Short mmCIF file of C-alpha atoms in Angstrom, two decimals:
data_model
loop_
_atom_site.label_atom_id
_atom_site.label_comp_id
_atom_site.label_asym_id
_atom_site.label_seq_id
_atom_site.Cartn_x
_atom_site.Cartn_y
_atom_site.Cartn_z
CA UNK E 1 31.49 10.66 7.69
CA UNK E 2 28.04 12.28 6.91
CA UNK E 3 25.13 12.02 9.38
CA UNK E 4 22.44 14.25 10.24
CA UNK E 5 22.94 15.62 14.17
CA UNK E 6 20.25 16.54 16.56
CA UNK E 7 22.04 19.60 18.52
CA UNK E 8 18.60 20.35 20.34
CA UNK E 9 14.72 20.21 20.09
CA UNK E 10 14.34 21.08 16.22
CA UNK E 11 17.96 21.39 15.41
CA UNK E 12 18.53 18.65 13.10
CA UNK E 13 21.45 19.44 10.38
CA UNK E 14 23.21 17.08 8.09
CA UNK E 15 27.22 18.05 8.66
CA UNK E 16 30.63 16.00 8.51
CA UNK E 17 31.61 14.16 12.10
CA UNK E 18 34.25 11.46 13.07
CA UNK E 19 33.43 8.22 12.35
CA UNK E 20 33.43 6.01 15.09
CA UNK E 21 35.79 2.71 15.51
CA UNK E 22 34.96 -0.59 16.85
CA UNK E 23 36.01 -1.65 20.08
CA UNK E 24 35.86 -4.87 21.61
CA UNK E 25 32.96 -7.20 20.93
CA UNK E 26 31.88 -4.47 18.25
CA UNK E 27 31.84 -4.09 14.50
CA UNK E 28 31.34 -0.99 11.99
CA UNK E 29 28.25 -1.32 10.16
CA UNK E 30 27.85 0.74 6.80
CA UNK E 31 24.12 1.99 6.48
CA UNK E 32 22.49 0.97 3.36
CA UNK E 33 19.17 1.74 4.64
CA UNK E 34 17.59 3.30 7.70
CA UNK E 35 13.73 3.95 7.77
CA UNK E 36 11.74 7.26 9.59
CA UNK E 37 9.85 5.56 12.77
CA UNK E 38 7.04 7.55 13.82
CA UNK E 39 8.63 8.05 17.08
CA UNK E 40 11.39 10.07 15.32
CA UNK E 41 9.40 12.97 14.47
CA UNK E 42 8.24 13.91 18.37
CA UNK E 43 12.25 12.84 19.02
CA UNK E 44 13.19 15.43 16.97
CA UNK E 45 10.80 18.25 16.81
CA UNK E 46 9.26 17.64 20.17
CA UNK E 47 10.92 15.77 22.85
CA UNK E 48 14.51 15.72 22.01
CA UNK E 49 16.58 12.97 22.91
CA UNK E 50 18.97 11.55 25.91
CA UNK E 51 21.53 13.98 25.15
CA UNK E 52 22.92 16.46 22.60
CA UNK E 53 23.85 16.13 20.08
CA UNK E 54 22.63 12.49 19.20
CA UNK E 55 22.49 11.11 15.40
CA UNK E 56 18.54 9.45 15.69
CA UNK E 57 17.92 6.78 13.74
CA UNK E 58 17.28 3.07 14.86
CA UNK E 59 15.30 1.41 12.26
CA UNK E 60 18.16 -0.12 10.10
CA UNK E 61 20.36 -2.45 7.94
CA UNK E 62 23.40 -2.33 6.10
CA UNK E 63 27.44 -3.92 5.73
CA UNK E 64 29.85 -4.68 8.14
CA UNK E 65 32.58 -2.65 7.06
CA UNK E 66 35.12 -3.25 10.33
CA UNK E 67 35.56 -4.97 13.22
CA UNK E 68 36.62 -5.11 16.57
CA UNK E 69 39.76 -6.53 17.99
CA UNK E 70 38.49 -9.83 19.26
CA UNK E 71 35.36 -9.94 16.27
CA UNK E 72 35.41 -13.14 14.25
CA UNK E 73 36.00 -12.25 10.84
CA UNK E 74 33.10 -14.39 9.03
CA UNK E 75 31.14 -11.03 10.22
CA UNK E 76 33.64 -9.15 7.61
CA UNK E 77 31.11 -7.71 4.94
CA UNK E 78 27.96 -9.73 5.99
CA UNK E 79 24.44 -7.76 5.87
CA UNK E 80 22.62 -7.40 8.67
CA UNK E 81 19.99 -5.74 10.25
CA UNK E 82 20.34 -4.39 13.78
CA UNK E 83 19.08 -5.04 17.26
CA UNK E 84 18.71 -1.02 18.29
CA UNK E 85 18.29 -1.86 21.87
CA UNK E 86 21.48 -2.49 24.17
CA UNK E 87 20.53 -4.43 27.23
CA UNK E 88 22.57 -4.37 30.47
CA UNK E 89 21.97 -8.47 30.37
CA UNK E 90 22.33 -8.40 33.71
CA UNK E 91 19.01 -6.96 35.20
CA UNK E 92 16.21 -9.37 36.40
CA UNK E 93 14.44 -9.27 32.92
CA UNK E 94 17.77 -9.78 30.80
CA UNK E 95 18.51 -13.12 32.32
CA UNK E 96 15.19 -14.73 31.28
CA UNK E 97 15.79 -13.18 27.60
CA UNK E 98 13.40 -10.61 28.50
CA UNK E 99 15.59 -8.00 26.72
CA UNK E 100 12.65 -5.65 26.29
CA UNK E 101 12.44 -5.07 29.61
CA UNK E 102 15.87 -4.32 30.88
CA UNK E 103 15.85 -1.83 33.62
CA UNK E 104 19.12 -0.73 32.17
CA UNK E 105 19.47 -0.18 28.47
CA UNK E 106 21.03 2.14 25.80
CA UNK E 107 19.54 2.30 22.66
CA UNK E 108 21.04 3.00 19.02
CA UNK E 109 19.36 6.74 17.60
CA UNK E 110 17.96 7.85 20.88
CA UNK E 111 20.62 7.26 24.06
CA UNK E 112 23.76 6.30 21.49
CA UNK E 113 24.11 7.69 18.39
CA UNK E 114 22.19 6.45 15.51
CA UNK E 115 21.83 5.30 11.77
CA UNK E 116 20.93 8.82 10.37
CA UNK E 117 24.73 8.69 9.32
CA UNK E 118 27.17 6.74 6.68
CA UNK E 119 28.18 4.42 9.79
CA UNK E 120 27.54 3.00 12.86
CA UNK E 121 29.49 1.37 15.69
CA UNK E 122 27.01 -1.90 16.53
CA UNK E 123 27.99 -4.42 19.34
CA UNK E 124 28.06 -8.06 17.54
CA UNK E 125 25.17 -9.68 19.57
CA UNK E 126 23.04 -7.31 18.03
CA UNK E 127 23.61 -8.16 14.57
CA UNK E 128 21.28 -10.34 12.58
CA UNK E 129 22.18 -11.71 9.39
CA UNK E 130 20.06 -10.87 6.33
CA UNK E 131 18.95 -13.64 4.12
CA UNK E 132 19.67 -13.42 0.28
CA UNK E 133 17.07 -11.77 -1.55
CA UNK E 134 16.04 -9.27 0.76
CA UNK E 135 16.82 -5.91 -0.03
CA UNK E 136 18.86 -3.69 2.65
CA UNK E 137 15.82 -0.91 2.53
CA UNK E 138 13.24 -3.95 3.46
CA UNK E 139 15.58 -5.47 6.02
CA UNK E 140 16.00 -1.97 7.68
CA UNK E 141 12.27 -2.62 8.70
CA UNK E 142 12.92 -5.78 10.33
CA UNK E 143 12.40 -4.08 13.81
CA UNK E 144 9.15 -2.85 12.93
CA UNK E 145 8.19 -6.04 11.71
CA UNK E 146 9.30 -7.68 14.57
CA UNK E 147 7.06 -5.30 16.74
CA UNK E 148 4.12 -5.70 14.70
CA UNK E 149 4.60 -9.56 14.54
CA UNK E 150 4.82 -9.83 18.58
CA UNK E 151 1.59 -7.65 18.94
CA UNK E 152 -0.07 -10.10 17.04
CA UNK E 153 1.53 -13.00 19.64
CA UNK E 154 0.60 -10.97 22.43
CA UNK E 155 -3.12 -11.26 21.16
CA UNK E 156 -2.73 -15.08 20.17
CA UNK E 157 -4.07 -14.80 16.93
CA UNK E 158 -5.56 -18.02 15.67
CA UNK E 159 -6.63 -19.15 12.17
CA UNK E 160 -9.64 -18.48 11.18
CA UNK E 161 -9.77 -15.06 13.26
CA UNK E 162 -11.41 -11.60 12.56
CA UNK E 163 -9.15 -8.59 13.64
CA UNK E 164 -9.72 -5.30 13.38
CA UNK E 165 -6.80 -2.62 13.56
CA UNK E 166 -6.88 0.49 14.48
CA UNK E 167 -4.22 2.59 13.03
CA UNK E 168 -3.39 2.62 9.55
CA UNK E 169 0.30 3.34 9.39
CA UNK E 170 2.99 1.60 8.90
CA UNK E 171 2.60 -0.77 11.91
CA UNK E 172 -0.71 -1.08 11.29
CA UNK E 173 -0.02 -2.22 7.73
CA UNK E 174 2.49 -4.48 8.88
CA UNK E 175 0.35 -6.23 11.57
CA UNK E 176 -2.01 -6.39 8.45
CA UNK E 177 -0.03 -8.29 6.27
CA UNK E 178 1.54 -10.72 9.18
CA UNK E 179 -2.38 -11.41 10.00
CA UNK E 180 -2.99 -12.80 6.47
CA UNK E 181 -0.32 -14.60 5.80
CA UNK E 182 -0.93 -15.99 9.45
CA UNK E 183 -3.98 -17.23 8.04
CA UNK E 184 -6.74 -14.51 10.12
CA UNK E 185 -10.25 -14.53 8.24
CA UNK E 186 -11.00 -11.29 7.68
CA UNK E 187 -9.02 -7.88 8.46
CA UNK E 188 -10.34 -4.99 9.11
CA UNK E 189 -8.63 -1.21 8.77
CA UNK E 190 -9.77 1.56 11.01
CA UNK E 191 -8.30 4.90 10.22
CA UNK E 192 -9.34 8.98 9.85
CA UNK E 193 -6.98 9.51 7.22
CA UNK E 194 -8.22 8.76 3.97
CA UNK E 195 -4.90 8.85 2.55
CA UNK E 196 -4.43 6.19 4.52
CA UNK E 197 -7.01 4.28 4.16
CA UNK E 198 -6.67 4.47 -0.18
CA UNK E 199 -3.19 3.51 0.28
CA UNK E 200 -4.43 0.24 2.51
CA UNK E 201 -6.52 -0.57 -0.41
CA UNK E 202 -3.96 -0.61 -2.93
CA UNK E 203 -2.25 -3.18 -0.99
CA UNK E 204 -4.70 -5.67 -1.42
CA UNK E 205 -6.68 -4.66 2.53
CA UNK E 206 -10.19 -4.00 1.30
CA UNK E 207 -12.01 -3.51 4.62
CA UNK E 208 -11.51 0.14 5.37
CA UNK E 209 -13.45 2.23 7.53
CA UNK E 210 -13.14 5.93 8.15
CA UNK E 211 -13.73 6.33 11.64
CA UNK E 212 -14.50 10.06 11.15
CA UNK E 213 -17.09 9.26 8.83
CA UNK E 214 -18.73 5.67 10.12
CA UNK E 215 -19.44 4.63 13.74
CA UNK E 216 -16.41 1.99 13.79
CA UNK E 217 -17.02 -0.36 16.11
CA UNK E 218 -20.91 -0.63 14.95
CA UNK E 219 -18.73 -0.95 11.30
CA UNK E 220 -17.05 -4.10 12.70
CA UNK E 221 -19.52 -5.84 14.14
CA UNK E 222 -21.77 -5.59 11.46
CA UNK E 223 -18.68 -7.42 9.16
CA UNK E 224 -18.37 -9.81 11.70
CA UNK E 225 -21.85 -10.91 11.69
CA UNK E 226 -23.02 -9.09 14.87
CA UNK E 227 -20.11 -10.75 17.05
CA UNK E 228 -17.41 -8.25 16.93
CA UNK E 229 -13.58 -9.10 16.12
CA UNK E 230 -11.78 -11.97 17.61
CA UNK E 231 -8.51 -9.82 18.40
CA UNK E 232 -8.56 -5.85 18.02
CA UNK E 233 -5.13 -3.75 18.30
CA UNK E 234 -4.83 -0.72 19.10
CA UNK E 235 -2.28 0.83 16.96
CA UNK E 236 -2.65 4.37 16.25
CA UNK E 237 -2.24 5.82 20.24
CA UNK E 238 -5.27 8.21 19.79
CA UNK E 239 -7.88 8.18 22.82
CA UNK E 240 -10.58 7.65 21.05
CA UNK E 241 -9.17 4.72 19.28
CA UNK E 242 -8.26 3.02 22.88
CA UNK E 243 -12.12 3.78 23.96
CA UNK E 244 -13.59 2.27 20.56
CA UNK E 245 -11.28 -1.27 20.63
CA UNK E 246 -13.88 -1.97 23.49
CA UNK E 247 -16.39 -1.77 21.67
CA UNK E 248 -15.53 -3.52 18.89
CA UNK E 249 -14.05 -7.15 20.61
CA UNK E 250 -16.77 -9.60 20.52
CA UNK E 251 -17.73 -11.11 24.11
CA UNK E 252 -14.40 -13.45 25.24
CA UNK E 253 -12.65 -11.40 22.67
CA UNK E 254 -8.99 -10.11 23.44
CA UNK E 255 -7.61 -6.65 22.44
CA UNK E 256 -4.17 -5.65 22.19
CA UNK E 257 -2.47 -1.97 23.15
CA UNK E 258 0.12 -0.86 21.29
CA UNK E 259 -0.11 2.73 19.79
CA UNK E 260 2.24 5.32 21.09
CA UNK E 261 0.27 7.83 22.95
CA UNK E 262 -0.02 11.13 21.71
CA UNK E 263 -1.72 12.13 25.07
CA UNK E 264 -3.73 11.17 27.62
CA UNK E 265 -5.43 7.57 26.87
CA UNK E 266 -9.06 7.56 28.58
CA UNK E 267 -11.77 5.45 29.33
CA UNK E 268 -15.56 6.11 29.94
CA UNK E 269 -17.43 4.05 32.19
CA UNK E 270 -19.07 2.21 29.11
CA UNK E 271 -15.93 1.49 27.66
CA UNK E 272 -14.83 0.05 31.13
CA UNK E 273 -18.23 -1.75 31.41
CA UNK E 274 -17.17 -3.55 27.95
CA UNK E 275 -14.32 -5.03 29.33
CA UNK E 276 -16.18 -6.29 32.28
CA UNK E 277 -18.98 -7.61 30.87
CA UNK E 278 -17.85 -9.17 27.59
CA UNK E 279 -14.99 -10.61 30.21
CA UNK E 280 -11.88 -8.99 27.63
CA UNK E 281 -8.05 -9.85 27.67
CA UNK E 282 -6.60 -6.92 27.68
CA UNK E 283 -2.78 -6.56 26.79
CA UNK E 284 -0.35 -4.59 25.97
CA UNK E 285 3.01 -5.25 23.86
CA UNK E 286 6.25 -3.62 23.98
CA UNK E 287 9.12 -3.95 20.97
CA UNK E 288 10.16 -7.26 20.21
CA UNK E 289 10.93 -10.58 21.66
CA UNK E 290 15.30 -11.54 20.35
CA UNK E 291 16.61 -14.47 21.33
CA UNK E 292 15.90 -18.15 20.78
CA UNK E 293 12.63 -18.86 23.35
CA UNK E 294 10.23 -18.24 22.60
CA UNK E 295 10.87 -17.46 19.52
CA UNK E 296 13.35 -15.08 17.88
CA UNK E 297 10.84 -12.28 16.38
CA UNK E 298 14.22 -10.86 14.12
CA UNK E 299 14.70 -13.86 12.90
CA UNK E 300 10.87 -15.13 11.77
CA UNK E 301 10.33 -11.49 10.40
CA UNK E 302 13.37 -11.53 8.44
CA UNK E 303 12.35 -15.65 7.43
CA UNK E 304 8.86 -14.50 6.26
CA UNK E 305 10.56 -11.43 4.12
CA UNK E 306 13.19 -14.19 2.02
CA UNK E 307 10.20 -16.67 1.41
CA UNK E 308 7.71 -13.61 0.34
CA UNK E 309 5.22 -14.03 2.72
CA UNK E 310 6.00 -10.68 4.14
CA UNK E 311 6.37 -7.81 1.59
CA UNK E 312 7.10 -4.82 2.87
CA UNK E 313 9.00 -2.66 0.12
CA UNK E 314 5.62 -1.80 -1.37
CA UNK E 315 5.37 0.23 2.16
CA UNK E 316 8.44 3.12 1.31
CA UNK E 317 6.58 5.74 -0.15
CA UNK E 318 10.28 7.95 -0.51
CA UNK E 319 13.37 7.15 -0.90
CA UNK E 320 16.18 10.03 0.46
CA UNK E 321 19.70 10.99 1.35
CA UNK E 322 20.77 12.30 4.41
CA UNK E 323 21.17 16.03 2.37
CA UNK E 324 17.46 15.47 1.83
CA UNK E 325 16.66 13.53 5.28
CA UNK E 326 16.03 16.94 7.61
CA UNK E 327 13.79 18.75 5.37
CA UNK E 328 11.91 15.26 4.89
CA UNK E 329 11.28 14.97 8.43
CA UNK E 330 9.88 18.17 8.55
CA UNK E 331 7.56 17.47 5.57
CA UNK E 332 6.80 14.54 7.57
CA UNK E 333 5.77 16.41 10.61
CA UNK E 334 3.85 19.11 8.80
CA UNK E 335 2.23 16.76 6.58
CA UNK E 336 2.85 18.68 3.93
CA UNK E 337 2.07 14.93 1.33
CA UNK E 338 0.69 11.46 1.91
CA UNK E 339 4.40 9.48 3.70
CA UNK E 340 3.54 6.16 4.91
CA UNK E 341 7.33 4.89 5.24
CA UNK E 342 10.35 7.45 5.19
CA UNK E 343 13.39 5.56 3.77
CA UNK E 344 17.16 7.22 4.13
CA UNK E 345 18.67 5.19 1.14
CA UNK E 346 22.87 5.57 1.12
CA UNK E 347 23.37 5.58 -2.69
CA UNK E 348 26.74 4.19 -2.28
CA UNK E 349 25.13 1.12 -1.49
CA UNK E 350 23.60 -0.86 -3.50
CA UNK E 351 20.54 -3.11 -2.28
CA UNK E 352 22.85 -6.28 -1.97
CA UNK E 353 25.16 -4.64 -0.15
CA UNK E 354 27.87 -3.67 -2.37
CA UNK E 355 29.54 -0.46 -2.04
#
């Protein structure tokens, strides 16, 4: 098969490798569609991965092509989207269904090899079927749906509720559109990218603030009527951002960390006052919640795509093969043009998942 191989820090080429085969309690998934997490562009041009070489890629959907020995065969050319993260099950967390947590995991495109390829071998508990009418390339971004949908748990958003994001990329977007449809009064988009923040406002979010330009937290308060937001997230891992969420929750107000850091995250003694005095919840989030209690994050994100109340194909801003996919990544990193979400499309695969 074709993937794209990271040999080493920077070395990402697209070449011809063995396809893997399905053992026991697995299946063969055919990629239709795998998108570009921001995480993959310090995995590959910064930070490397587990091991080399390693085919990244963990945002995905696609067709069950084979399967295991002992693999019922209803699974035989369903579409699914994919659980990337392989618990032990064993561990502390993994027996309350806290998979997130396992103290012992693998994970598909960064410790196993990925979905920058044609195929991937995927263990059948991590398959999640995709409703009809939802395209492969918008289930691929069930897992960062699911993320941005268990944020917004995490900060028990209520109806009715101001929120102000920080961070507007595709997570941010995506938190965005859950918080509408989840009925939130007003949103509010922080970002310094102005790119960005045009691209928020053709989707329909027209409460942008350029946080380069404007004092943002002063911003939000003043379009919440002097109280500040109900629930701010934290979604873009800058500093600055982390110090300014503060500052922007109203008194009793609860803010929610989620951004990947791109360094050190600080806070002044004002910032630390804020919390204190205005008596914050503070929390952070971490991936998804999969499995049945509370409730199965996969499954509602994938639920709100096949009734419309999530759109997120208006998100993919390009569309690429893997020949394409390295050079992408590296436009990507150099941003080199506006990307909001990088989509590796297999053209042998149509969106319903026929070959």
């Amino acid at each position: 098969m074709k993937a794209c191989v990271l040999h080493g820090i920077g070395d990402l080429r697209c070449e011809e490798m063995p396809a893997p085969s399905p053992q026991a309690g697995e299946v063969l998934v055919r990629v239709g569609a795998c998108g570009v997490c921001g995480s993959d562009i310090p995995r590959v041009f910064l930070k490397g991965t587990y091991r080399f070489p390693t085919v990244p890629g963990h945002e995905f959907a696609g067709v069950v092509e084979a399967l295991g020995p002992d693999v019922a065969q209803e699974w035989s050319q369903r579409r699914v989207a994919v659980f990337p993260l392989l618990p032990c099950r064993k561990c502390g967390p993994c027996l309350v269904g806290a998979y997130a947590q396992c103290e012992d995991y693998d994970y598909i495109g960064s410790r196993s090899d990925g979905a920058f390829a044609e195929y991937v071998r995927v263990p059948v508990w991590n398959l999640v079927p995709v409703p009809d009418g939802v395209a492969l390339e918008e289930a691929a971004m069930t897992e960062p749906a699911a993320v941005a949908v268990h944020a917004l748990r995490q900060g028990g958003l209520d109806v009715g509720d101001a929120i102000a994001i920080y961070g507007a990329g595709p997570i941010g977007l995506m938190i965005a559109q859950w918080a509408r449809a989840w009925g939130a009064g007003r949103v509010l988009m922080v970002d310094v990218d102005p790119d960005k923040l045009d691209f928020a406002r053709n989707l329909g979010f027209d409460n942008t603030c350029n946080g380069r330009e404007t004092d943002a937290p002063r911003w939000i308060r003043e379009a919440t009527d002097g109280r500040g937001a109900d629930l701010v997230v934290e979604a873009s891992g800058a500093s600055q951002a982390f110090e300014q969420c503060m500052f922007s929750a109203r008194t009793f107000g609860r803010v929610v960390l989620m951004g990947n850091p791109a360094g050190d995250m600080t806070l002044s003694q004002d910032g630390y006052w804020a919390i204190l005095r205005k008596e914050l919840r503070v929390a952070g989030t971490w991936n998804s919640t999969y499995g049945v209690l509370p409730r199965d994050e996969w499954r509602l994100a994938l639920d709100f795509m096949a009734t419309g109340r999530l759109d997120l194909k208006p998100l993919i801003t390009h569309r690429v093969d893997l020949d394409s996919l390295p050079e992408t990544l590296a436009m990507v990193r150099d941003k080199r043009e506006f990307a909001n979400k990088v989509m590796y499309v297999d053209s042998r695969t149509d969106q319903e998942g026929n070959a």
